[in-house]
PDB file of C-alpha atoms in Angstrom:
ATOM      1  CA  GLU A 517      11.820 -11.870 -26.439  1.00 95.00           C
ATOM      2  CA  VAL A 518       9.144 -10.515 -24.133  1.00 96.00           C
ATOM      3  CA  GLN A 519      10.898  -8.634 -21.359  1.00 97.00           C
ATOM      4  CA  LEU A 520      11.138  -5.639 -19.075  1.00 98.00           C
ATOM      5  CA  LEU A 521      14.536  -4.182 -18.209  1.00 98.00           C
ATOM      6  CA  GLU A 522      14.973  -1.773 -15.333  1.00 98.00           C
ATOM      7  CA  SER A 523      17.834   0.681 -14.903  1.00 98.00           C
ATOM      8  CA  GLY A 524      18.756   3.722 -12.867  1.00 98.00           C
ATOM      9  CA  GLY A 525      19.198   2.255  -9.417  1.00 97.00           C
ATOM     10  CA  GLY A 526      22.100   3.091  -7.162  1.00 97.00           C
ATOM     11  CA  LEU A 527      23.215   4.696  -3.920  1.00 98.00           C
ATOM     12  CA  VAL A 528      21.593   7.988  -2.944  1.00 98.00           C
ATOM     13  CA  GLN A 529      21.640  10.060   0.223  1.00 98.00           C
ATOM     14  CA  PRO A 530      18.525  10.568   2.332  1.00 98.00           C
ATOM     15  CA  GLY A 531      16.510  13.426   0.898  1.00 98.00           C
ATOM     16  CA  GLY A 532      17.919  12.855  -2.561  1.00 98.00           C
ATOM     17  CA  SER A 533      16.296  11.932  -5.846  1.00 98.00           C
ATOM     18  CA  LEU A 534      16.604   9.159  -8.392  1.00 98.00           C
ATOM     19  CA  ARG A 535      14.816   8.271 -11.617  1.00 98.00           C
ATOM     20  CA  LEU A 536      14.262   4.660 -12.565  1.00 98.00           C
ATOM     21  CA  SER A 537      13.556   3.532 -16.114  1.00 98.00           C
ATOM     22  CA  CYS A 538      11.976   0.360 -17.414  1.00 98.00           C
ATOM     23  CA  ALA A 539      12.348  -0.505 -21.096  1.00 98.00           C
ATOM     24  CA  ALA A 540       9.897  -2.974 -22.592  1.00 98.00           C
ATOM     25  CA  SER A 541      10.328  -5.230 -25.595  1.00 97.00           C
ATOM     26  CA  GLY A 542       8.542  -8.096 -27.294  1.00 97.00           C
ATOM     27  CA  PHE A 543       4.970  -6.982 -26.621  1.00 96.00           C
ATOM     28  CA  THR A 544       2.632  -4.077 -27.335  1.00 96.00           C
ATOM     29  CA  PHE A 545       3.702  -1.567 -24.722  1.00 96.00           C
ATOM     30  CA  SER A 546       1.122   1.072 -25.584  1.00 96.00           C
ATOM     31  CA  THR A 547      -1.786  -1.195 -24.602  1.00 96.00           C
ATOM     32  CA  SER A 548      -0.206  -2.412 -21.351  1.00 97.00           C
ATOM     33  CA  THR A 549      -0.756  -1.155 -17.837  1.00 97.00           C
ATOM     34  CA  LEU A 550       2.582  -0.910 -16.041  1.00 98.00           C
ATOM     35  CA  SER A 551       3.490  -0.888 -12.374  1.00 98.00           C
ATOM     36  CA  TRP A 552       6.389  -0.657  -9.968  1.00 98.00           C
ATOM     37  CA  VAL A 553       6.639  -3.161  -7.110  1.00 98.00           C
ATOM     38  CA  ARG A 554       9.424  -2.993  -4.566  1.00 98.00           C
ATOM     39  CA  GLN A 555      11.063  -5.410  -2.175  1.00 98.00           C
ATOM     40  CA  ALA A 556      13.175  -4.308   0.769  1.00 98.00           C
ATOM     41  CA  PRO A 557      16.194  -6.522   1.527  1.00 96.00           C
ATOM     42  CA  GLY A 558      15.027  -9.852   2.965  1.00 94.00           C
ATOM     43  CA  GLN A 559      11.427  -8.672   3.011  1.00 96.00           C
ATOM     44  CA  GLY A 560       8.214  -9.229   1.066  1.00 97.00           C
ATOM     45  CA  LEU A 561       6.710  -7.451  -1.912  1.00 98.00           C
ATOM     46  CA  GLU A 562       5.070  -4.022  -1.801  1.00 98.00           C
ATOM     47  CA  TRP A 563       3.094  -2.450  -4.630  1.00 98.00           C
ATOM     48  CA  ALA A 564       4.275   1.141  -5.199  1.00 98.00           C
ATOM     49  CA  SER A 565       2.629   2.613  -8.285  1.00 98.00           C
ATOM     50  CA  THR A 566       0.626   1.928 -11.454  1.00 98.00           C
ATOM     51  CA  ILE A 567       0.094   3.883 -14.667  1.00 98.00           C
ATOM     52  CA  SER A 568      -2.672   3.434 -17.215  1.00 97.00           C
ATOM     53  CA  VAL A 569      -2.025   2.718 -20.902  1.00 97.00           C
ATOM     54  CA  THR A 570      -2.215   6.377 -21.931  1.00 96.00           C
ATOM     55  CA  GLY A 571      -0.573   7.706 -18.802  1.00 96.00           C
ATOM     56  CA  SER A 572      -3.616   9.776 -17.941  1.00 97.00           C
ATOM     57  CA  THR A 573      -4.291   7.879 -14.708  1.00 97.00           C
ATOM     58  CA  THR A 574      -1.791   7.041 -12.011  1.00 98.00           C
ATOM     59  CA  TYR A 575      -2.049   5.294  -8.660  1.00 97.00           C
ATOM     60  CA  TYR A 576       0.282   5.270  -5.672  1.00 98.00           C
ATOM     61  CA  GLY A 577       0.700   3.380  -2.448  1.00 97.00           C
ATOM     62  CA  ASP A 578       0.460   5.442   0.715  1.00 97.00           C
ATOM     63  CA  SER A 579       4.168   4.996   1.511  1.00 97.00           C
ATOM     64  CA  VAL A 580       5.271   6.738  -1.706  1.00 98.00           C
ATOM     65  CA  LYS A 581       2.367   9.092  -2.433  1.00 98.00           C
ATOM     66  CA  GLY A 582       3.487  12.689  -2.816  1.00 98.00           C
ATOM     67  CA  ARG A 583       7.154  11.718  -3.245  1.00 98.00           C
ATOM     68  CA  PHE A 584       7.200   9.378  -6.259  1.00 98.00           C
ATOM     69  CA  THR A 585       5.866  10.072  -9.747  1.00 98.00           C
ATOM     70  CA  ILE A 586       5.223   7.413 -12.369  1.00 98.00           C
ATOM     71  CA  SER A 587       5.178   8.305 -16.057  1.00 98.00           C
ATOM     72  CA  ARG A 588       5.546   6.653 -19.446  1.00 98.00           C
ATOM     73  CA  ASP A 589       6.670   7.366 -22.966  1.00 97.00           C
ATOM     74  CA  ASN A 590       4.825   5.119 -25.396  1.00 97.00           C
ATOM     75  CA  SER A 591       7.071   6.257 -28.247  1.00 97.00           C
ATOM     76  CA  LYS A 592      10.039   4.789 -26.385  1.00 97.00           C
ATOM     77  CA  ASP A 593       8.286   1.793 -24.792  1.00 97.00           C
ATOM     78  CA  THR A 594       9.555   2.995 -21.436  1.00 98.00           C
ATOM     79  CA  VAL A 595       8.026   3.647 -18.031  1.00 98.00           C
ATOM     80  CA  TYR A 596       9.692   5.783 -15.391  1.00 98.00           C
ATOM     81  CA  LEU A 597       9.611   6.243 -11.652  1.00 98.00           C
ATOM     82  CA  GLN A 598      10.820   9.609 -10.366  1.00 98.00           C
ATOM     83  CA  MET A 599      11.668   9.240  -6.692  1.00 98.00           C
ATOM     84  CA  ASN A 600      12.123  12.366  -4.574  1.00 98.00           C
ATOM     85  CA  SER A 601      12.684  12.971  -0.861  1.00 98.00           C
ATOM     86  CA  LEU A 602      14.115   9.497  -0.523  1.00 98.00           C
ATOM     87  CA  ARG A 603      14.243   7.847   2.883  1.00 98.00           C
ATOM     88  CA  ALA A 604      16.206   4.914   4.271  1.00 98.00           C
ATOM     89  CA  GLU A 605      13.020   2.853   4.213  1.00 98.00           C
ATOM     90  CA  ASP A 606      12.838   3.276   0.428  1.00 98.00           C
ATOM     91  CA  THR A 607      15.875   1.004   0.129  1.00 98.00           C
ATOM     92  CA  ALA A 608      14.700  -1.922  -1.984  1.00 98.00           C
ATOM     93  CA  VAL A 609      14.877  -3.732  -5.272  1.00 98.00           C
ATOM     94  CA  TYR A 610      12.409  -2.012  -7.566  1.00 98.00           C
ATOM     95  CA  TYR A 611      10.671  -4.243 -10.084  1.00 98.00           C
ATOM     96  CA  CYS A 612       8.830  -3.085 -13.153  1.00 98.00           C
ATOM     97  CA  ALA A 613       5.827  -5.302 -13.882  1.00 98.00           C
ATOM     98  CA  ARG A 614       3.117  -5.594 -16.488  1.00 98.00           C
ATOM     99  CA  GLU A 615      -0.261  -5.502 -14.836  1.00 96.00           C
ATOM    100  CA  VAL A 616      -3.219  -7.485 -16.112  1.00 95.00           C
ATOM    101  CA  LEU A 617      -6.348  -5.652 -15.042  1.00 90.00           C
ATOM    102  CA  PRO A 618      -7.849  -5.666 -12.550  1.00 90.00           C
ATOM    103  CA  GLY A 619      -4.440  -6.065 -10.975  1.00 94.00           C
ATOM    104  CA  TYR A 620      -2.168  -9.084 -11.101  1.00 97.00           C
ATOM    105  CA  PHE A 621       1.316  -9.097 -12.614  1.00 98.00           C
ATOM    106  CA  ASP A 622       2.147 -11.468 -15.446  1.00 97.00           C
ATOM    107  CA  LEU A 623       5.559 -10.166 -16.500  1.00 98.00           C
ATOM    108  CA  TRP A 624       8.342  -8.868 -14.277  1.00 98.00           C
ATOM    109  CA  GLY A 625      11.711  -7.296 -14.905  1.00 98.00           C
ATOM    110  CA  ARG A 626      14.855  -8.387 -13.080  1.00 97.00           C
ATOM    111  CA  GLY A 627      14.767  -5.381 -10.808  1.00 98.00           C
ATOM    112  CA  THR A 628      17.115  -2.543  -9.919  1.00 98.00           C
ATOM    113  CA  LEU A 629      18.498  -1.914  -6.439  1.00 98.00           C
ATOM    114  CA  VAL A 630      18.019   1.454  -4.790  1.00 98.00           C
ATOM    115  CA  THR A 631      20.002   2.091  -1.621  1.00 98.00           C
ATOM    116  CA  VAL A 632      19.269   5.185   0.438  1.00 98.00           C
ATOM    117  CA  SER A 633      22.094   5.798   2.879  1.00 97.00           C
ATOM    118  CA  SER A 634      24.488   8.495   4.006  1.00 95.00           C
TER     119      SER A 634
ATOM    120  CA  GLU B1433      -6.537  -2.107   3.178  1.00 96.00           C
ATOM    121  CA  ILE B1434      -6.773  -5.889   2.966  1.00 98.00           C
ATOM    122  CA  VAL B1435      -4.089  -7.634   5.004  1.00 98.00           C
ATOM    123  CA  LEU B1436      -3.015 -11.043   3.737  1.00 98.00           C
ATOM    124  CA  THR B1437      -1.555 -13.478   6.276  1.00 98.00           C
ATOM    125  CA  GLN B1438       0.379 -16.425   4.895  1.00 98.00           C
ATOM    126  CA  SER B1439       1.099 -19.564   6.870  1.00 95.00           C
ATOM    127  CA  PRO B1440       3.263 -21.263   7.705  1.00 97.00           C
ATOM    128  CA  GLY B1441       6.201 -18.913   7.432  1.00 97.00           C
ATOM    129  CA  ILE B1442       8.514 -21.789   6.618  1.00 98.00           C
ATOM    130  CA  LEU B1443       7.581 -25.231   5.323  1.00 98.00           C
ATOM    131  CA  SER B1444      10.287 -27.904   5.498  1.00 98.00           C
ATOM    132  CA  LEU B1445       9.527 -30.821   3.212  1.00 97.00           C
ATOM    133  CA  SER B1446      11.256 -33.466   1.123  1.00 97.00           C
ATOM    134  CA  PRO B1447      11.015 -33.850  -2.660  1.00 97.00           C
ATOM    135  CA  GLY B1448       7.932 -35.861  -3.564  1.00 97.00           C
ATOM    136  CA  GLU B1449       5.949 -34.636  -0.562  1.00 97.00           C
ATOM    137  CA  ARG B1450       2.794 -32.513  -0.698  1.00 98.00           C
ATOM    138  CA  ALA B1451       2.951 -28.806   0.177  1.00 98.00           C
ATOM    139  CA  THR B1452      -0.083 -26.876   1.384  1.00 98.00           C
ATOM    140  CA  LEU B1453       0.295 -23.098   1.674  1.00 98.00           C
ATOM    141  CA  SER B1454      -2.368 -20.879   3.211  1.00 98.00           C
ATOM    142  CA  CYS B1455      -3.279 -17.265   2.531  1.00 98.00           C
ATOM    143  CA  ARG B1456      -5.918 -15.655   4.732  1.00 98.00           C
ATOM    144  CA  ALA B1457      -7.394 -12.228   4.020  1.00 98.00           C
ATOM    145  CA  SER B1458      -8.564  -9.735   6.640  1.00 98.00           C
ATOM    146  CA  GLN B1459     -11.765  -9.261   4.625  1.00 97.00           C
ATOM    147  CA  SER B1460     -13.402 -10.974   1.695  1.00 97.00           C
ATOM    148  CA  VAL B1461     -11.464 -10.634  -1.563  1.00 97.00           C
ATOM    149  CA  ARG B1462     -13.774  -9.268  -4.245  1.00 96.00           C
ATOM    150  CA  SER B1463     -14.503 -11.785  -6.992  1.00 96.00           C
ATOM    151  CA  ASN B1464     -11.743 -14.013  -5.609  1.00 97.00           C
ATOM    152  CA  PHE B1465      -9.175 -11.769  -7.257  1.00 98.00           C
ATOM    153  CA  LEU B1466      -6.187 -13.516  -5.703  1.00 98.00           C
ATOM    154  CA  ALA B1467      -2.874 -14.404  -7.314  1.00 98.00           C
ATOM    155  CA  TRP B1468       0.096 -16.536  -6.289  1.00 98.00           C
ATOM    156  CA  TYR B1469       3.753 -15.953  -7.209  1.00 98.00           C
ATOM    157  CA  GLN B1470       6.925 -17.963  -6.822  1.00 98.00           C
ATOM    158  CA  GLN B1471      10.243 -16.255  -6.140  1.00 98.00           C
ATOM    159  CA  LYS B1472      13.674 -17.862  -6.129  1.00 98.00           C
ATOM    160  CA  PRO B1473      16.776 -16.201  -4.649  1.00 95.00           C
ATOM    161  CA  GLY B1474      18.034 -13.323  -6.766  1.00 94.00           C
ATOM    162  CA  GLN B1475      15.135 -13.607  -9.208  1.00 97.00           C
ATOM    163  CA  ALA B1476      11.965 -11.689  -9.897  1.00 97.00           C
ATOM    164  CA  PRO B1477       8.621 -13.145  -8.815  1.00 98.00           C
ATOM    165  CA  LYS B1478       6.889 -15.408 -11.309  1.00 98.00           C
ATOM    166  CA  LEU B1479       3.125 -15.580 -11.711  1.00 98.00           C
ATOM    167  CA  LEU B1480       1.648 -18.993 -10.925  1.00 98.00           C
ATOM    168  CA  ILE B1481      -2.067 -18.533 -10.291  1.00 98.00           C
ATOM    169  CA  TYR B1482      -4.621 -15.755 -10.845  1.00 98.00           C
ATOM    170  CA  GLY B1483      -8.302 -15.582 -10.077  1.00 97.00           C
ATOM    171  CA  ALA B1484      -7.620 -17.923  -7.135  1.00 98.00           C
ATOM    172  CA  SER B1485      -7.465 -21.028  -9.341  1.00 98.00           C
ATOM    173  CA  SER B1486      -6.517 -20.166 -12.939  1.00 97.00           C
ATOM    174  CA  ARG B1487      -3.076 -21.383 -13.939  1.00 97.00           C
ATOM    175  CA  ALA B1488      -0.513 -19.196 -15.653  1.00 97.00           C
ATOM    176  CA  THR B1489       0.731 -20.423 -19.012  1.00 95.00           C
ATOM    177  CA  GLY B1490       2.942 -23.475 -18.715  1.00 94.00           C
ATOM    178  CA  LEU B1491       2.291 -24.137 -15.041  1.00 96.00           C
ATOM    179  CA  PRO B1492       2.508 -27.862 -14.273  1.00 94.00           C
ATOM    180  CA  ASP B1493      -0.655 -29.660 -13.137  1.00 95.00           C
ATOM    181  CA  ARG B1494       0.869 -30.490  -9.765  1.00 96.00           C
ATOM    182  CA  ILE B1495       0.435 -26.847  -8.677  1.00 98.00           C
ATOM    183  CA  VAL B1496      -3.165 -25.943  -7.864  1.00 98.00           C
ATOM    184  CA  GLY B1497      -4.815 -22.860  -6.412  1.00 98.00           C
ATOM    185  CA  SER B1498      -8.121 -22.999  -4.566  1.00 98.00           C
ATOM    186  CA  GLY B1499     -10.274 -21.105  -2.115  1.00 98.00           C
ATOM    187  CA  SER B1500     -12.666 -18.196  -1.961  1.00 97.00           C
ATOM    188  CA  GLY B1501     -13.733 -15.307   0.220  1.00 97.00           C
ATOM    189  CA  THR B1502     -11.035 -14.956   2.858  1.00 98.00           C
ATOM    190  CA  ASP B1503      -9.293 -18.344   2.713  1.00 98.00           C
ATOM    191  CA  PHE B1504      -7.079 -19.415  -0.152  1.00 98.00           C
ATOM    192  CA  THR B1505      -4.683 -22.321  -0.626  1.00 98.00           C
ATOM    193  CA  LEU B1506      -1.822 -23.172  -2.949  1.00 98.00           C
ATOM    194  CA  THR B1507      -1.145 -26.894  -3.153  1.00 98.00           C
ATOM    195  CA  ILE B1508       1.867 -28.546  -4.729  1.00 97.00           C
ATOM    196  CA  SER B1509       1.013 -32.228  -4.917  1.00 94.00           C
ATOM    197  CA  ARG B1510       4.511 -33.643  -5.347  1.00 95.00           C
ATOM    198  CA  LEU B1511       7.433 -31.330  -4.705  1.00 97.00           C
ATOM    199  CA  GLU B1512      10.071 -31.204  -7.412  1.00 97.00           C
ATOM    200  CA  PRO B1513      13.547 -29.729  -6.763  1.00 96.00           C
ATOM    201  CA  GLU B1514      12.591 -26.563  -8.688  1.00 96.00           C
ATOM    202  CA  ASP B1515       9.612 -25.940  -6.377  1.00 97.00           C
ATOM    203  CA  PHE B1516      11.729 -24.991  -3.373  1.00 97.00           C
ATOM    204  CA  ALA B1517      11.292 -21.228  -3.219  1.00 98.00           C
ATOM    205  CA  VAL B1518       9.298 -18.463  -1.547  1.00 98.00           C
ATOM    206  CA  TYR B1519       5.617 -18.106  -2.437  1.00 98.00           C
ATOM    207  CA  TYR B1520       3.553 -14.926  -2.146  1.00 98.00           C
ATOM    208  CA  CYS B1521      -0.167 -14.368  -2.442  1.00 98.00           C
ATOM    209  CA  GLN B1522      -1.560 -11.036  -3.694  1.00 98.00           C
ATOM    210  CA  GLN B1523      -5.062  -9.652  -3.751  1.00 98.00           C
ATOM    211  CA  TYR B1524      -6.254  -7.337  -6.491  1.00 97.00           C
ATOM    212  CA  GLY B1525      -9.910  -7.061  -5.670  1.00 95.00           C
ATOM    213  CA  ASN B1526      -9.526  -3.982  -3.503  1.00 95.00           C
ATOM    214  CA  SER B1527      -7.301  -0.935  -3.572  1.00 93.00           C
ATOM    215  CA  PRO B1528      -4.486  -0.835  -2.651  1.00 96.00           C
ATOM    216  CA  LEU B1529      -3.037  -4.014  -4.108  1.00 97.00           C
ATOM    217  CA  THR B1530      -1.488  -5.981  -1.273  1.00 98.00           C
ATOM    218  CA  PHE B1531       0.789  -8.976  -0.875  1.00 98.00           C
ATOM    219  CA  GLY B1532       1.135 -11.549   1.864  1.00 98.00           C
ATOM    220  CA  GLY B1533       4.363 -11.912   3.808  1.00 98.00           C
ATOM    221  CA  GLY B1534       5.380 -15.094   2.001  1.00 98.00           C
ATOM    222  CA  THR B1535       5.913 -18.781   2.746  1.00 98.00           C
ATOM    223  CA  LYS B1536       9.331 -20.297   2.237  1.00 98.00           C
ATOM    224  CA  VAL B1537       9.299 -23.912   1.089  1.00 98.00           C
ATOM    225  CA  GLU B1538      12.663 -25.384   1.979  1.00 97.00           C
ATOM    226  CA  ILE B1539      14.253 -28.780   1.584  1.00 95.00           C
ATOM    227  CA  LYS B1540      14.044 -30.864   4.737  1.00 93.00           C
TER     228      LYS B1540
END
């Protein structure tokens, strides 16, 4: 089955760190551009980050730039999102998505909830 | 950054009726690189339309995307029970990728 499965979400204090993982199956991961898109509770969608097929190029939205780092391990069919200096406004469901260039998303995971609160 | 404004915010309709959803961009979307997604409660978004009018695999004919430049429309000709959801537009012609605020199609 073609799918993306996120993990690693949870409750973290402001200023803390968390690493999300997204495991892919059912398609050729190493030739796929992957992204993270987030959705705050009751709100709309916000693109956060994208990584190229080799991992050599990464892109970030302004709200996460300098705090989040996207990476991938093509030997494990997994993409990661390292989140540092977390803020309350980072509270959201984080979705992993396969990006079809030049930039729409044709496959989404179920999401993992990150809650930043003291 | 391109801002996408979706209207109306909420659309109250009955099954069998026609739904017309609007997505307006703050500047022209390059090459009409606009996508539409459907999201149901507790679920991930699902791709419906890309390139303003190209259907995703398996999308029924009653759902049609149209438009160009700054004005785009998603039309559902006859609402089925499974169509009641929130719909988002997204532009991918300019960086950063941006989404509209969504239109909720609810049962009247």
